[in-house]
Amino acid sequence: MNPAVTFPQPSRRVLPGFGLSLGFTLTYLSIIVLIPLAAAFLKTAGMSWGEFVAAVASPRVLASYRLSFLASMAAGLVDVFFGLIVAWVLVRYSFPGRRIIDALVDLPFALPTAVAGIALTTIYAKHGWVGRWLEPHGIKVAFTEIGVFVALTFIGLPFVVRTLQPVLMELEPEIEEAAASLGASRWKTLTRVILPELTPALLTGFALAFARALGEYGSVVFISGNMPMRTEIVPLLIITKLEQYDYRGATAIAVVMLVASFLMLLLINLLQKWSRRYHRV
Amino acid sequence: MKSKNFLLPLLGLALAAASPARTVELLNVSYDPTRELYADFNKAFGAYWKAKTGDTVVVKQSHGGYGKQARSVIDGLPADVVTLALAADIDALSANAKLIPPDWQKRLPQNSTPYTSTIVFLVRKGNPKGIKDWDDLAKPGVSVITPNPKTSGGARWNYLAAWAYAKHRQGGDAAAKKFINALYKNVPVLDSGARGSTTTFVQREIGDVAISWENEAFFVLKEFGSDHYEIVVPSLSILTEPPVTVVDKVVRKKGTAEVARAYLEYLYSEEGQDIVGRNFYRPRSPAAVAKYAKVFPQLELVTIDSEFGGWARAQQTHFADGGIFDEIYTKK
Amino acid sequence: MAAIVANSLGSQPPPTAAPRATHDPFWVRWTLTAVALLFVLFFLVLPLAAVFTEALRKGVGAYFAAVRDPDAIASIKLTLIAAGIAVPANVVFGVAASWAIAKFHFRGKSLLTTLIDLPFAVSPVISGLIFVLVFGLQGWFGGWLAEHDLKVIFAVPGIVLATTFITFPFVARELIPLMQSQGSDEEYAAITLGASGWQTFWRVTVPNIKWGLLYGIILCNARAMGEFGAVSVVSGHIRGETNTMPLHVEILYNEFNSVAAFAVASLLALLAIFTLVLKAFIEWRHAASRR
C-alpha cells in the first residue's frame, strides 16, 4: 500500500536479528499454541474412524453445526450490512457524538462475553426493555435461534467496522469526483466505483465476524436456552461431552472446529493478499 | 537413618503441640445450590475445630456445575473433600483417576449422604395452572422449567423423579417413557445448570412451574418472597442423596486427612444436622428430623438404588449419548 | 482483526473530525446516520445501559459494598496479575514476530502468520480444554507436575497461560502490517551508517511503531481482562483464590446476587470504556504527531 519502497527488499544479511526474532517467535508459538493444540489432535488419534464419525456426526452434533453455521452466517451478513453503514457514517459524515459512537464500536470486543450474554438476555427476555415490545407480536428473541443470532451479531460488529474504516478513509475522493464529473449518478458511482473497492474489506470483515461467531460460547449460552436439536451451539456440545467424562468425544468435535477455523483464517489471509495485490494494480 | 525416620514424626508432633496457632486449609469442591449451607457450616466447623485442637481451619469453597466440578477434581483440582449432587460424579473420581477407593460410599454412615432432599415443584403465587402432581406437568399448555440432564446432575434427579412417578402411578416403564416424552415437550428452556433454571423461572419469569430440589425451592421462597411463589409437593418423588467424601490422594499429600475426615463427620453431628435443616436440606439425625418435621412435608419417596439399580445403571439407560433422554429430541 | 486497525494507524491518519466534502444528498446522509445510530443503540448502548442499571438498582451503597467485598477484590487482583503477565509476554512476542515477518523473507511465512492468528478463531472452550489435556492430572505432564508439587491448571499459572493463549495474536497482528507498510528503508539506512542492531531497533523502529504498539497493548489488555470461556475451564472456581472478575460475575449471578454481579461487571465495562477513551486519545495524538 505504501508506494515509497524504493530500496530493494533487504536481504537477510543486512538487518540483524533474524535468527533471534524468528527463533523466539517459533519457540513461543510452539509453547503457547502449537503444543497444546497438538494435544487435542493426539487425543483423537487414539480413536478409531468409526468412533470419530460417531462423535462428530451424530444427529445432535449435526444439528448444532447447522445452527452454529447458519446463525454465524446470518450474523456475519447483518454485520456486513449495518457495519458498512456505520463505517460509512463514521468516516464520511460529521455529527454530534460521532466520536462516542466510534469508540463504542469496540465495546463487544472489550466487554466480557458472559457479561454481554447476561445483559443481552436481560434486554431481550419477556420483560426486558426490548423483549416486552416484541413478545406481544409473537417475536421471541431470548431462548430461541434469534437470540443466538443477536448475540453473535453483537460479537461480530467491531470486526466489520474496523476492517472497513481504513479502506473507506483511503478511498480517494478524486475518483468519486471524476466519476461524478463524467456524468455518473451517485448511485452508479457507489455501485461501480466504491463497492468494488470495498469488496475485499467486506469479505475479510465478514470472514472475521463469521470465524469469531463460530467459536463463541460465553454470550450465547445465556440467551440460547440450550434446547437439544434446536438451540445448542457447537461449543456447548463440547461442554456436554465433557460433563459426561467423554474427553475423546469432546476433543473430536474440537478438532473439527479447529480445522474449520484454520481454513477460515487461511481464507482471510488469502483475501488480504488478494486485496493487497488488487490495490497495487 | 532408621532412627532418624522414626524420630521425625515425633518431632513433628512435638512442634505441632508447641505451636498452638497452626492454620489448616481445606478445599471443599461442591455444586451450585450448597453455597449457603457450606457458608454456614464452615463457620461452625471452624469454631468447633478451634475449640477442640486450637488450630484454625480455613475452608475454601469451589462451586459450579455438577459435572464440571467432578471433572476439575479428576484433572487435578486439589480438593480435600468433595460434596457433590450425585454418587455417579464421585464414582468418576474413583473410575477415571483412582483418587479414592471404589467402596468410598461405605466409609461414612447412610451411604455417605449426611443430608437428603427431594424433588418438588415451584409455581407462581396462587398456582394459576392448578398444578397438583406430576401428571399436570405433561398436560398441553403447561410450560415446565428444568435444566438439561446432560449437563446438570440436579436435572437428572428431576428426570428420574418424574420417571418413577409415571412408573408407579401409570403402569410400568413404557408408560414412564411416554410420560417423560410428553413432559419434556413442555420444556421451553433447558438451562445448563440448576441455578440457571431457577433464574429463568424467577427472574426471566418464564414457565408455569419449575421442577426443583426442595432446598432450592425453599431458598427461592426465602430470597424472593413467599408472596410471589409457592411450593407444590407431588404425591411421589425421589429421595435425592447428595454424597460426600474425602479425596484420599489429595489429603495424603497435603497431610490433611484427619481434619478432612473430621469435617465430614461433623456434618453428622447434632450441630451439623441442625445447620443442614436450617438450610432446607432434610437432616438424617432423629433429633434434627423431629425439630424440622414441620418444615418438610411427608411424601412417598423412592430411592435411586431400589428404583433404578444405582447411578451407573441409571446413567447408562437414561442419560448416556443415545440413551432415553436423547431419544426425546432425536426421534420425532 | 487487529491487522485491520493497524492499517488505519500505519498507512494513513485516522479520521480526526474529517468532514470531507461528500456528495450524498441531505436525506441520504440523514437516513444512513439514523440507521447507524439505531443499530448502535440496540446492539451496543442498550447492553451497556443494562449493566449499569442493574448494578445501581439498589443504590450506590449496595454498589460499593459489592465492589469492596474481599472476594471481589481478590478477583480484581487475580485479573490484574493475569493480564500483567500475559500482556507483556505477548508484547515481546509480537515485536519479535513482526520483526521476523516484516523485515525478512523466508519460506512458510503465510503459514506462520496463519498460525499466529489461530488463537483468535479457536473457540474459548477449546482453548481451555487443550491446557487441561496437557497439564491436567490425566494429561501429558500432569503426573510429573503432581510429583514435583507444581500446580499449573486450577492455579494462577493455568489462568495466565489461558489468557496468554487467547490474547496471543493481538500485538503481533497489529505490528506486522504496520511494519510491512513502513518498509525497512530507515533501518537499512541506520545500519549502513554504522548503528548496531539494538540501536537501530530502539532508535528507529520503536519510535516508528509506538502508536501501533500501544494500540495493540490496549486491545490485548482489554481482551485479557474480559476473557471468560477459556479461563473458566482452567480456573477451578475457588472463591477468593482462582476466580477472575468475569468468573466472579458468573458466581454472583448464580447466587441470585444480581446487583453485585452487575456491579463487578460494570467495573469491567468501565474498563472497556476507559480502554476505548484511551484508544481515541492515542488516535488523536497519533494524528496530531503526523501533522
Coordinates of C-alpha atoms in Angstrom, one line a residue, chain B residues 55 111 116 126 185 205 230 234 244 283 308 324 327:
Chain B
D55 CA -5.9 -25.0 65.1
N111 CA -24.1 -44.3 52.2
T116 CA -31.0 -35.5 51.6
G126 CA -52.0 -18.8 43.6
K185 CA -42.2 -31.4 25.1
E205 CA -40.5 -15.1 34.5
E230 CA -45.5 -21.4 46.2
P234 CA -46.2 -34.1 44.5
V244 CA -19.7 -36.5 50.4
P283 CA -31.4 -33.9 58.1
F308 CA -33.1 -47.7 39.1
I324 CA -33.7 -42.5 26.5
E327 CA -34.5 -40.2 22.1

